[in-house]
mmCIF file of C-alpha atoms in Angstrom:
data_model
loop_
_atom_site.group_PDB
_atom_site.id
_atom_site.type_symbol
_atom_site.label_atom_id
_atom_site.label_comp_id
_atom_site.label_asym_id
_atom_site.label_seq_id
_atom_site.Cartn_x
_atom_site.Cartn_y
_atom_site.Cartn_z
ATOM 1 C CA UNK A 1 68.836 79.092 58.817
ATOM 2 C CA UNK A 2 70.091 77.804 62.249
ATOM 3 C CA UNK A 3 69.623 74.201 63.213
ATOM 4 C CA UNK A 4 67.680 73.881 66.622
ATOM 5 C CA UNK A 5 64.077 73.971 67.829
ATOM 6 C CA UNK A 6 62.044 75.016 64.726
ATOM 7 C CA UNK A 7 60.450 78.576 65.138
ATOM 8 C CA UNK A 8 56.609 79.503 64.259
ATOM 9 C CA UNK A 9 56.148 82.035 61.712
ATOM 10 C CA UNK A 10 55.907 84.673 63.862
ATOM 11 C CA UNK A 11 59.436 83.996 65.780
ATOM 12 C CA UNK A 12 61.160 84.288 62.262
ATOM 13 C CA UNK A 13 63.728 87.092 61.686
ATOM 14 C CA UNK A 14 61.670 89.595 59.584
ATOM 15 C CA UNK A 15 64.157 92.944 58.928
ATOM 16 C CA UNK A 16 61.288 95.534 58.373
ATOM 17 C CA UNK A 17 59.662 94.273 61.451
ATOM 18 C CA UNK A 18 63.009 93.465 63.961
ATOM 19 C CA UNK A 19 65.241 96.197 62.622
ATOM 20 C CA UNK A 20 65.073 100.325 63.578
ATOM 21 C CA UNK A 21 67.912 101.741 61.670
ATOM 22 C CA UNK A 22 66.833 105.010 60.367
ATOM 23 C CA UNK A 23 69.678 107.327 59.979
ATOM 24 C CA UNK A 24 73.402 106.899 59.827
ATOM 25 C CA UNK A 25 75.544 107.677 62.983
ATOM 26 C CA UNK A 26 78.294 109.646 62.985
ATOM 27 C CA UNK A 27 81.810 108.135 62.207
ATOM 28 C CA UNK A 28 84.861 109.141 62.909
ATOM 29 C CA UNK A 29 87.862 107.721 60.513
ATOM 30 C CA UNK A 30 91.371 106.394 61.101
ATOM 31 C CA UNK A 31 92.521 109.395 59.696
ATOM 32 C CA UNK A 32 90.768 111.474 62.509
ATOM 33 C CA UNK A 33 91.876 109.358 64.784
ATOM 34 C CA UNK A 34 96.076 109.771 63.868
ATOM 35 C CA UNK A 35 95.927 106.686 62.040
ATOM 36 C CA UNK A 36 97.476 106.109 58.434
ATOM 37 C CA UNK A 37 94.518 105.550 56.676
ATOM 38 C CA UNK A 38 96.558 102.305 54.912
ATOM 39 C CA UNK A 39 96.132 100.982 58.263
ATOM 40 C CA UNK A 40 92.926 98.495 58.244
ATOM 41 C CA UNK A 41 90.968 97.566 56.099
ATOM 42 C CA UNK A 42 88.407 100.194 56.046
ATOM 43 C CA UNK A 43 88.892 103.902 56.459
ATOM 44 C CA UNK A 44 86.267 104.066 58.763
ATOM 45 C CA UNK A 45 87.487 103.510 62.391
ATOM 46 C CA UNK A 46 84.499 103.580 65.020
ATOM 47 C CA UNK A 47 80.897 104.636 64.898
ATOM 48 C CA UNK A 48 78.884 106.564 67.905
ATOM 49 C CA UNK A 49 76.169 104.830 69.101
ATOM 50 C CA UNK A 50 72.896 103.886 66.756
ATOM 51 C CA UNK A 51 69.720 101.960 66.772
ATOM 52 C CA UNK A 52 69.723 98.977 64.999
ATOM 53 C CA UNK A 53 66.672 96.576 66.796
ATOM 54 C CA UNK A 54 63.564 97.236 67.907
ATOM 55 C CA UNK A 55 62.703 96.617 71.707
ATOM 56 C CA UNK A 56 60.763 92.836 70.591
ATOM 57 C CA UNK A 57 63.994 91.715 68.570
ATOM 58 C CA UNK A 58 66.329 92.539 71.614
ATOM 59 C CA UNK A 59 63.605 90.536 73.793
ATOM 60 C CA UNK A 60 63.694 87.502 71.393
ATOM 61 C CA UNK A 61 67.459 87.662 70.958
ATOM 62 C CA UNK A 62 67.381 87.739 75.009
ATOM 63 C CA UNK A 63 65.388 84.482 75.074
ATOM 64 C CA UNK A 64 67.343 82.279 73.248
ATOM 65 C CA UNK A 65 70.743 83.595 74.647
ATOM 66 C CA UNK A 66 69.370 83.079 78.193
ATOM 67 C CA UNK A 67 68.334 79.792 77.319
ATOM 68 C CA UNK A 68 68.868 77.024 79.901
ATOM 69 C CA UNK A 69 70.568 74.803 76.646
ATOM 70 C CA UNK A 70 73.129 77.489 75.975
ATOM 71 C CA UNK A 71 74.659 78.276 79.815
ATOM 72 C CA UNK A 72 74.702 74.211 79.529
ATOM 73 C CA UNK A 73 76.399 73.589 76.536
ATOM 74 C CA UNK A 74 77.996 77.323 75.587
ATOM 75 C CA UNK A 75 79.340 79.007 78.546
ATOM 76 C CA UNK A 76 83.181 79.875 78.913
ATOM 77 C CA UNK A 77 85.213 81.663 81.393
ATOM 78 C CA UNK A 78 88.585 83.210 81.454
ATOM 79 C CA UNK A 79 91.143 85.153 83.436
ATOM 80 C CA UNK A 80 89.738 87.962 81.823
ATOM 81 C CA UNK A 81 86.449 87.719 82.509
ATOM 82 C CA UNK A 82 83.775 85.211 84.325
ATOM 83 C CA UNK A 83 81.074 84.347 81.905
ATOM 84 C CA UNK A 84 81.320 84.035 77.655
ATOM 85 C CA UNK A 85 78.280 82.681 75.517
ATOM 86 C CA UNK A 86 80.005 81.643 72.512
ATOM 87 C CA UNK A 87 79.339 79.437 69.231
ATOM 88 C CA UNK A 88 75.618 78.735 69.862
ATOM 89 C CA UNK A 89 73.793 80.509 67.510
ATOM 90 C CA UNK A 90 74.150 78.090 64.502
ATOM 91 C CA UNK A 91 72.631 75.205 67.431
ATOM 92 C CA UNK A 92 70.313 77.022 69.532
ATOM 93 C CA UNK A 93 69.506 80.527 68.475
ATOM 94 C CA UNK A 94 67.758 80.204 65.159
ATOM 95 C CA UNK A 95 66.525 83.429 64.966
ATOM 96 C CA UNK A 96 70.013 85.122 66.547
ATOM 97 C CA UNK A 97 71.712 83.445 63.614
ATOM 98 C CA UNK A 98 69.228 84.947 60.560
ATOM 99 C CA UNK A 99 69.507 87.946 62.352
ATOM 100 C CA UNK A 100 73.681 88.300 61.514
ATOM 101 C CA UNK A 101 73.318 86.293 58.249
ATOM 102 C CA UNK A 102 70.384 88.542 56.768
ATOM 103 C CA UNK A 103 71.520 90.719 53.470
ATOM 104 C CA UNK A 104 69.528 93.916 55.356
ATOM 105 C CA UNK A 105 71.841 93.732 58.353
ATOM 106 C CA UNK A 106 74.683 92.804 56.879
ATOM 107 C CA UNK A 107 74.034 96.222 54.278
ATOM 108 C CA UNK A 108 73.654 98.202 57.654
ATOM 109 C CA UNK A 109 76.484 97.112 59.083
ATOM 110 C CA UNK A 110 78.956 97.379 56.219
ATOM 111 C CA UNK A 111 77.467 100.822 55.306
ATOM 112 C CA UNK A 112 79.057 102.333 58.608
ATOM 113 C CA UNK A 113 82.127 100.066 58.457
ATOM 114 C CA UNK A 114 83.015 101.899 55.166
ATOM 115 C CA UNK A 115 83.567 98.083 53.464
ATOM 116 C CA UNK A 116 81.274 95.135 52.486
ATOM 117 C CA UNK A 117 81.911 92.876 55.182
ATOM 118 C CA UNK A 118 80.465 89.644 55.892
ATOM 119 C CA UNK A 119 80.389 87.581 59.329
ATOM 120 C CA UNK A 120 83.885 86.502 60.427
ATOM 121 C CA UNK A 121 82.718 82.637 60.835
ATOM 122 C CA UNK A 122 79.470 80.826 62.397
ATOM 123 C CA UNK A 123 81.538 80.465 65.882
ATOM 124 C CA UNK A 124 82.047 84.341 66.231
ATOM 125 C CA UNK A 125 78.196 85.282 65.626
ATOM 126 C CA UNK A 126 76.644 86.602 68.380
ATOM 127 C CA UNK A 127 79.593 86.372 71.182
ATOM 128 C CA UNK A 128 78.006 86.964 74.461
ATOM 129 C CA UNK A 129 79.766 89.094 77.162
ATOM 130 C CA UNK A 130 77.902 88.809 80.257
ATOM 131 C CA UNK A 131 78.322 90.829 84.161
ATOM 132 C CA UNK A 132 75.648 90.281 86.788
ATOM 133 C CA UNK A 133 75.335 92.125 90.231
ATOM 134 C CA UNK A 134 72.766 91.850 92.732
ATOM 135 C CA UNK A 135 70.645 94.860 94.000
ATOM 136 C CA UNK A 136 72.617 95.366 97.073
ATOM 137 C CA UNK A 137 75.632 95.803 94.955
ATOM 138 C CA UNK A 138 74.289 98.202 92.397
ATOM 139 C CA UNK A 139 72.811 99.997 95.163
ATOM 140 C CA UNK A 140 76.215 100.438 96.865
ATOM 141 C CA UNK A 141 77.630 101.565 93.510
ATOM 142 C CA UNK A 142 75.628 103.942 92.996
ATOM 143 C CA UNK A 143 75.810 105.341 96.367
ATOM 144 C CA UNK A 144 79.568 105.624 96.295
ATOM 145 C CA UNK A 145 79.759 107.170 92.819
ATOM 146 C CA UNK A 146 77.432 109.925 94.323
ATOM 147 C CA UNK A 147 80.099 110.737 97.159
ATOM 148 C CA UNK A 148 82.701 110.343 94.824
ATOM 149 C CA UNK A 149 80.902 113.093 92.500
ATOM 150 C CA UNK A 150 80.025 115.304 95.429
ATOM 151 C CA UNK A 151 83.804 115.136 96.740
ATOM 152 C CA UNK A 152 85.188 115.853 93.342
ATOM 153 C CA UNK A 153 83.045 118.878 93.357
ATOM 154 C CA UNK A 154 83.281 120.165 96.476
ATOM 155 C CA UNK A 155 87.254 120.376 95.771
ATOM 156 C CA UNK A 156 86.937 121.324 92.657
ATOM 157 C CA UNK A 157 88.257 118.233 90.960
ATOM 158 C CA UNK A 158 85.519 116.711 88.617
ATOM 159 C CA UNK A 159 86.149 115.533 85.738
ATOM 160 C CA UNK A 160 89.166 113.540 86.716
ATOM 161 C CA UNK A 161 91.757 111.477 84.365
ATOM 162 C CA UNK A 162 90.349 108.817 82.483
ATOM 163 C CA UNK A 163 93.282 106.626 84.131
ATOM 164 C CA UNK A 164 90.376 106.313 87.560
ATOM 165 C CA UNK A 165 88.365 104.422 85.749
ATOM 166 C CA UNK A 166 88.696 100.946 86.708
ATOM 167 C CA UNK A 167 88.574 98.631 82.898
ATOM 168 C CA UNK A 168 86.425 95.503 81.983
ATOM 169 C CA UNK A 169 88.946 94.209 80.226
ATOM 170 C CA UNK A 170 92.077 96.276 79.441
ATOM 171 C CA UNK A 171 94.290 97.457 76.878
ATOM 172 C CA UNK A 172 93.597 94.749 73.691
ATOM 173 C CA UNK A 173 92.883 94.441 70.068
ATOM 174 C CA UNK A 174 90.496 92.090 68.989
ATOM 175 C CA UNK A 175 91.573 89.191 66.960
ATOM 176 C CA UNK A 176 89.431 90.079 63.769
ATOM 177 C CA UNK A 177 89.056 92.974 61.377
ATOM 178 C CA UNK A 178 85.631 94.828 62.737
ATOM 179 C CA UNK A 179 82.958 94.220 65.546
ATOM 180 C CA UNK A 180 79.711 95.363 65.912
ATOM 181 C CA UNK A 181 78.899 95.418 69.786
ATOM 182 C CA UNK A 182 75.056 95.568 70.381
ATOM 183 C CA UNK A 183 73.484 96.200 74.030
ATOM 184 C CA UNK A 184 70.876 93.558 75.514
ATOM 185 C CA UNK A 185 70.568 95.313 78.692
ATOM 186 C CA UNK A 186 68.497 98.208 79.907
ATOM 187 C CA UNK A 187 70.740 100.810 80.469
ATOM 188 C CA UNK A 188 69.003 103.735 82.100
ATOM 189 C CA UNK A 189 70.558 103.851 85.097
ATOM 190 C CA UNK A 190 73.928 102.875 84.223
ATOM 191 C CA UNK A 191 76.779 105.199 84.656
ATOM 192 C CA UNK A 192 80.294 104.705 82.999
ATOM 193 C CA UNK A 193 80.151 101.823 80.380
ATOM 194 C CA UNK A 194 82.290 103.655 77.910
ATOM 195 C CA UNK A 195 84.849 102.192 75.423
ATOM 196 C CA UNK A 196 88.338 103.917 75.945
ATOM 197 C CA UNK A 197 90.297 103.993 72.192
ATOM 198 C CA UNK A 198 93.826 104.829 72.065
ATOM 199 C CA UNK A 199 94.859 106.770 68.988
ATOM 200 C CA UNK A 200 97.702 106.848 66.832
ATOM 201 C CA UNK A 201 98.563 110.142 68.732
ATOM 202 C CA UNK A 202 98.724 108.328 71.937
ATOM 203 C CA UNK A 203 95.644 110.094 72.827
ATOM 204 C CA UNK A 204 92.385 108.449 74.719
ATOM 205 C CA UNK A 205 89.110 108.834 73.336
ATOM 206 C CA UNK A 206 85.898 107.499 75.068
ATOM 207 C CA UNK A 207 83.020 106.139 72.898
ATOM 208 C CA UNK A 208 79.606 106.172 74.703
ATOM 209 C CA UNK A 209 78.549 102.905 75.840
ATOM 210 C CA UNK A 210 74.951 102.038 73.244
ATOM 211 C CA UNK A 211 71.716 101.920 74.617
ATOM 212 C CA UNK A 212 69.266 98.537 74.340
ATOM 213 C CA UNK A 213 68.987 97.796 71.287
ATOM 214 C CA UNK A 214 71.616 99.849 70.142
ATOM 215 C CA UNK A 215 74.871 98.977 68.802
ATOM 216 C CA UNK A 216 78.504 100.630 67.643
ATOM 217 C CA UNK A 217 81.020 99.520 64.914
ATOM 218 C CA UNK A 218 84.655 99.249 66.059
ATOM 219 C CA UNK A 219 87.733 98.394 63.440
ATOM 220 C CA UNK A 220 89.328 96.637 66.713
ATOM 221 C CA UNK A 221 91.935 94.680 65.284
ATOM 222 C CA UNK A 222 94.194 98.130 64.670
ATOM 223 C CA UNK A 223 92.761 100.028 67.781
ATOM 224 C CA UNK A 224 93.382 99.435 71.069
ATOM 225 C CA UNK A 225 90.663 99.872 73.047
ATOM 226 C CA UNK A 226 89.127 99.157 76.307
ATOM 227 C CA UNK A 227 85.888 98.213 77.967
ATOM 228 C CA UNK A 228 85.095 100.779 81.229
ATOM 229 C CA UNK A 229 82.862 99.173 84.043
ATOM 230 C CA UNK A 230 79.879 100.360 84.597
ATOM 231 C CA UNK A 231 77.619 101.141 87.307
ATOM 232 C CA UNK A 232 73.744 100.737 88.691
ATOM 233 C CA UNK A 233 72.450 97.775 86.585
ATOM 234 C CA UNK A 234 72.157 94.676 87.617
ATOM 235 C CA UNK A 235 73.343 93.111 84.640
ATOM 236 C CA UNK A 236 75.164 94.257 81.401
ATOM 237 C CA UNK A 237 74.974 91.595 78.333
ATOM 238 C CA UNK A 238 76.495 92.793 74.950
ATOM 239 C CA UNK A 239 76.498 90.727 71.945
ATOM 240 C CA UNK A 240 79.432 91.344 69.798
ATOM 241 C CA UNK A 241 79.398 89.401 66.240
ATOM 242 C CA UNK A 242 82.693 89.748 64.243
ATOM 243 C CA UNK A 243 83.207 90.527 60.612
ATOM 244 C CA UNK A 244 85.722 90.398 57.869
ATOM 245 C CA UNK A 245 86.062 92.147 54.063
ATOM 246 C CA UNK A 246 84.035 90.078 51.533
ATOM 247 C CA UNK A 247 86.170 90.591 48.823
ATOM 248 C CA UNK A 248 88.721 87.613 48.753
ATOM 249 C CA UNK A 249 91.899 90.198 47.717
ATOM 250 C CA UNK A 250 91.221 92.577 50.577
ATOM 251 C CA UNK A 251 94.006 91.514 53.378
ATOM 252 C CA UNK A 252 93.190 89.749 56.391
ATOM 253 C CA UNK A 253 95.109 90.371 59.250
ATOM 254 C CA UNK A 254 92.588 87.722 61.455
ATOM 255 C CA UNK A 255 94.729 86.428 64.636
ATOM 256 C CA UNK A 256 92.783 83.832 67.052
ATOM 257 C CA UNK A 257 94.806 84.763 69.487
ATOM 258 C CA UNK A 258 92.178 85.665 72.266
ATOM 259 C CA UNK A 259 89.390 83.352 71.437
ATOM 260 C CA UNK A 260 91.732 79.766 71.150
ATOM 261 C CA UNK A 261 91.491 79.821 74.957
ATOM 262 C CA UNK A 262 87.302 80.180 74.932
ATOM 263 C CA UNK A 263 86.491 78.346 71.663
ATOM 264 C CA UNK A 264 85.541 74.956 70.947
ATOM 265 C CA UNK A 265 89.011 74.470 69.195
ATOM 266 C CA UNK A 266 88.549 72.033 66.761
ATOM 267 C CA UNK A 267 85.114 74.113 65.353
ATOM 268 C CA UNK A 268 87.312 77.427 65.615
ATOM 269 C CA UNK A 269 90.224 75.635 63.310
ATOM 270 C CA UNK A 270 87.747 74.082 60.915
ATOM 271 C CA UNK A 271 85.588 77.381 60.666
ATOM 272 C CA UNK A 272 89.271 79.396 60.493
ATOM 273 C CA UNK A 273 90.629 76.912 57.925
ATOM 274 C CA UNK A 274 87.448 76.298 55.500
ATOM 275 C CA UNK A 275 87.043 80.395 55.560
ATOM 276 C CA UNK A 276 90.397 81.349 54.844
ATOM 277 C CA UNK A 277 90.674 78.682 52.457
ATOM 278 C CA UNK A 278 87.987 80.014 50.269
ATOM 279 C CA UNK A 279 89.607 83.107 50.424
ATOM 280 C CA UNK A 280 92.756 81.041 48.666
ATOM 281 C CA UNK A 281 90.446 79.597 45.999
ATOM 282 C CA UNK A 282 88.644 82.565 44.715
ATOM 283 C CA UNK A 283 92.377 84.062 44.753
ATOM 284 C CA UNK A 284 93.979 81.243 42.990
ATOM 285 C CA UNK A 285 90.899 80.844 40.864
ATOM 286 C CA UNK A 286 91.062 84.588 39.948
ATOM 287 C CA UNK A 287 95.000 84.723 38.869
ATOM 288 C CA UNK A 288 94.074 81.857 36.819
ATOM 289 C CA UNK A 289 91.770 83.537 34.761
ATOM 290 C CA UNK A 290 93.570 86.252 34.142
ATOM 291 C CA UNK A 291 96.591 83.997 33.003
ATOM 292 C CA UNK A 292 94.315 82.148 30.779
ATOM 293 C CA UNK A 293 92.892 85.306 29.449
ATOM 294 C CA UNK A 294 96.155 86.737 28.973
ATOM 295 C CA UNK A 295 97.380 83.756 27.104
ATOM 296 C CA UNK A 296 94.050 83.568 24.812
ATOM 297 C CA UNK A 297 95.003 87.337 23.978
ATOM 298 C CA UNK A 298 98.908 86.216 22.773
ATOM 299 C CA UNK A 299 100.472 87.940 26.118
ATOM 300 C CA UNK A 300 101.797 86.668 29.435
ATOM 301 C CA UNK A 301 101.348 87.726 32.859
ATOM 302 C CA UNK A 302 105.193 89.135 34.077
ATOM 303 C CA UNK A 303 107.758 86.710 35.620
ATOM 304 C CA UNK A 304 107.778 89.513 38.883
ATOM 305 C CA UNK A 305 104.293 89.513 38.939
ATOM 306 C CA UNK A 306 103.493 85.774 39.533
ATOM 307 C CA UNK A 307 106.545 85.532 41.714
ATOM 308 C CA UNK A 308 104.882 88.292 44.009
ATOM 309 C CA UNK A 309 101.152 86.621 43.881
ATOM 310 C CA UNK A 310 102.725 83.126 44.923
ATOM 311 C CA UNK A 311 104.559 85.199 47.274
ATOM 312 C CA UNK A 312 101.784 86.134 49.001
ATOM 313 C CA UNK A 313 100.122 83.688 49.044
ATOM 314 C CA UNK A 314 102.986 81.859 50.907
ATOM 315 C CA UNK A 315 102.774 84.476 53.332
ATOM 316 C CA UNK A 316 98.987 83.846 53.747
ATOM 317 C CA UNK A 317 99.280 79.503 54.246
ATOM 318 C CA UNK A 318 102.086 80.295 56.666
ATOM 319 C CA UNK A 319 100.254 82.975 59.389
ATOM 320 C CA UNK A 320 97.180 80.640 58.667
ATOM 321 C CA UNK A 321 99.739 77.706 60.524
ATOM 322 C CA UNK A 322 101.164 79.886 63.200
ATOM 323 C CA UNK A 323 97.506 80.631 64.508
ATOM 324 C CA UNK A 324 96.524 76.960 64.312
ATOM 325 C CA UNK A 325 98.452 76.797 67.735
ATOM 326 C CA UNK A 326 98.613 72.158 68.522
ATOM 327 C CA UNK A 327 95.823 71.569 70.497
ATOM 328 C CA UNK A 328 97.392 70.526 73.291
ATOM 329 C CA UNK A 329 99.612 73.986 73.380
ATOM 330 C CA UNK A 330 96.563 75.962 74.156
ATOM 331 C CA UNK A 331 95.328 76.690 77.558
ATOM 332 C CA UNK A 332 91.571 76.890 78.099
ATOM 333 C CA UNK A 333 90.543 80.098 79.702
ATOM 334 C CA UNK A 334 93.797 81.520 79.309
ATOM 335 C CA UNK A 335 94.320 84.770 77.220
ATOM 336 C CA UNK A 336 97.460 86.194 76.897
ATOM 337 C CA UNK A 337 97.342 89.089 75.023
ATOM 338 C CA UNK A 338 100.439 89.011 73.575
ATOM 339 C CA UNK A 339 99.912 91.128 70.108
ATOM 340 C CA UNK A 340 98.888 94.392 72.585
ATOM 341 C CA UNK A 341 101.282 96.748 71.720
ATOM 342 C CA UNK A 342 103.358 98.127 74.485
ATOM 343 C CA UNK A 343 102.700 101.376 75.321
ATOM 344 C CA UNK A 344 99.639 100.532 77.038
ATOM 345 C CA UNK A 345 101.575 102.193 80.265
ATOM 346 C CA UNK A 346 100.629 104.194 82.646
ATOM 347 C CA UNK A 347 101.781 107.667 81.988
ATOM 348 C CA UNK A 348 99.056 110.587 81.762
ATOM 349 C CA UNK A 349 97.185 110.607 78.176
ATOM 350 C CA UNK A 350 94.875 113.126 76.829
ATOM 351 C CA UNK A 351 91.459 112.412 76.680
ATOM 352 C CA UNK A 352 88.269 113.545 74.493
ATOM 353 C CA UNK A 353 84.821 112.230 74.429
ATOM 354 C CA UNK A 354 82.565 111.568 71.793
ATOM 355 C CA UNK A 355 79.091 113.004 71.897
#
């Protein structure tokens, strides 16, 4: 459990009273999506939205990530966007923390990823994205989307390229394998709010935006994708926790590349370096045995063989080192999004919506 203010019994994380998944969502799979289906980790490439808390879970997750302690001591900025609530959960949100580290959630998760998955590290539980408006604002939004609409209809236009909509964020990856991207906010009056995915086809598919309480699962490191803006709420916080495979052979393909510039760096190296060290030593440990199993039985593992596991493992130690960028080679608050491929341009794309 987290370290922090202890919680009464009733504040613990308790999955068959603070989780609501009933059924699975629909998923569509790399393969759908023109992907080689080699080309994550999972086959599975995005979920539609689902209900995973109940309405007092979402309202005690709110509390502590509002909390006066965590703006103080957890709040981040970038040129990408103005507010980040990151690597608190472990010191201030107890109950946020047994929420991602519970074996029920982490079953519901990994169930629609396609792959047992675990969190990515402590520091990437619970990432808070967070917009704010005032009521003037959403009001104004509102009333120019409904001139907008009106207009498009009256010439006979609705229904417009996707290339309008103005991006959160745009074209990225996300530095690790999966996310699961739940909604804090009341939503029933926002418009837009949609994640944009670019497929292998070159085609854009949009990915309704989840309800409170409600949550998708994105492979993001191998799909581009963007956040649309939304419209008529006052505020729109998403918690997005990360995850990796479990098993230590799967590959990981982790980059830190847009969360050096937002991180506490020295707890996102030792968190980085402990995890994927771990990975190393089951991997070491498990050649081992099956060298000393070998050898019991009067055989020998193959010359090529160990060659190609050491090999690897090379490979591993030395994109390990090039994303443990010298601390004073990283600038705060500054993401460059460097491993975006570049065909984000702007020529017209096909579109499709999920329903």
């Amino acid at each position: 459990m987290a370290t922090g203010t202890a919680m009464s019994r009733k504040d613990v994380f308790t999955p068959a009273k603070h989780l609501a998944f009933k059924d699975m969502p629909n998923v569509h799979t790399m393969k759908e999506l023109g992907f080689s289906e080699t080309a994550g980790v999972s086959p599975i490439a995005v979920s539609e939205p689902f209900r995973l808390f109940t309405e007092e879970a979402v309202m005690r997750m709110r509390q502590e990530v509002l909390s006066p302690e965590v703006f103080e001591n957890c709040q981040y900025s970038s040129n990408l966007a103005q507010c980040y609530l990151r690597g608190f959960a472990n010191k201030y949100a107890p109950f946020v923390y047994d929420v991602w580290k519970n074996p029920e959630t982490l079953a519901i998760v990994s169930k629609i990823a396609g792959i047992d998955i675990v969190p990515e590290m402590d520091l990437e539980i619970a990432h808070i994205n967070i917009s704010v408006k005032s009521e003037e604002e959403k009001k104004e939004e509102l009333e120019a989307a409904a001139e907008r609409a009106n207009y498009e209809a009256d010439e006979g236009i609705a229904g417009c390229p996707w290339e309008d909509d103005k991006p959160i964020v745009g074209w990225h990856t996300d530095s690790y394998p999966f996310v699961c991207v739940t909604m804090l906010s009341d939503c029933i009056d926002m418009i837009g709010g949609e994640t944009a995915l670019r497929t292998g086809n070159g085609d854009i598919m949009k990915v309704r935006g989840p309800q409170m309480g409600c949550a998708v699962v994105l492979q993001g490191r191998y799909i581009e994708h963007q956040a649309l803006r939304t419209l008529g709420t006052t505020e729109r916080i998403t918690m997005v926790t990360s995850f990796r495979p479990r098993d230590p052979l799967q590959k990981d393909d982790t980059v830190l590349t847009t969360v050096r510039p937002i991180s506490n760096i020295n707890d996102l190296y030792n968190q980085f370096a402990e995890y994927r060290l771990q990975i190393l030593e089951e991997r070491i440990r498990l050649q081992l045995r099956e060298i000393r199993d070998l050898s019991a039985a009067g055989r020998r593992v193959t010359t090529k063989k160990l060659k190609s596991f050491i090999g690897e493992q090379e490979n591993f130690l030395a994109h390990m080192n090039r994303e443990m960028v010298d601390d004073d080679d990283v600038i705060v608050g500054n993401i460059q999004q460097d491993h975006i491929t570049p065909e984000s341009s702007s020529k017209p794309r096909k579109r499709r919506k999920l329903v």
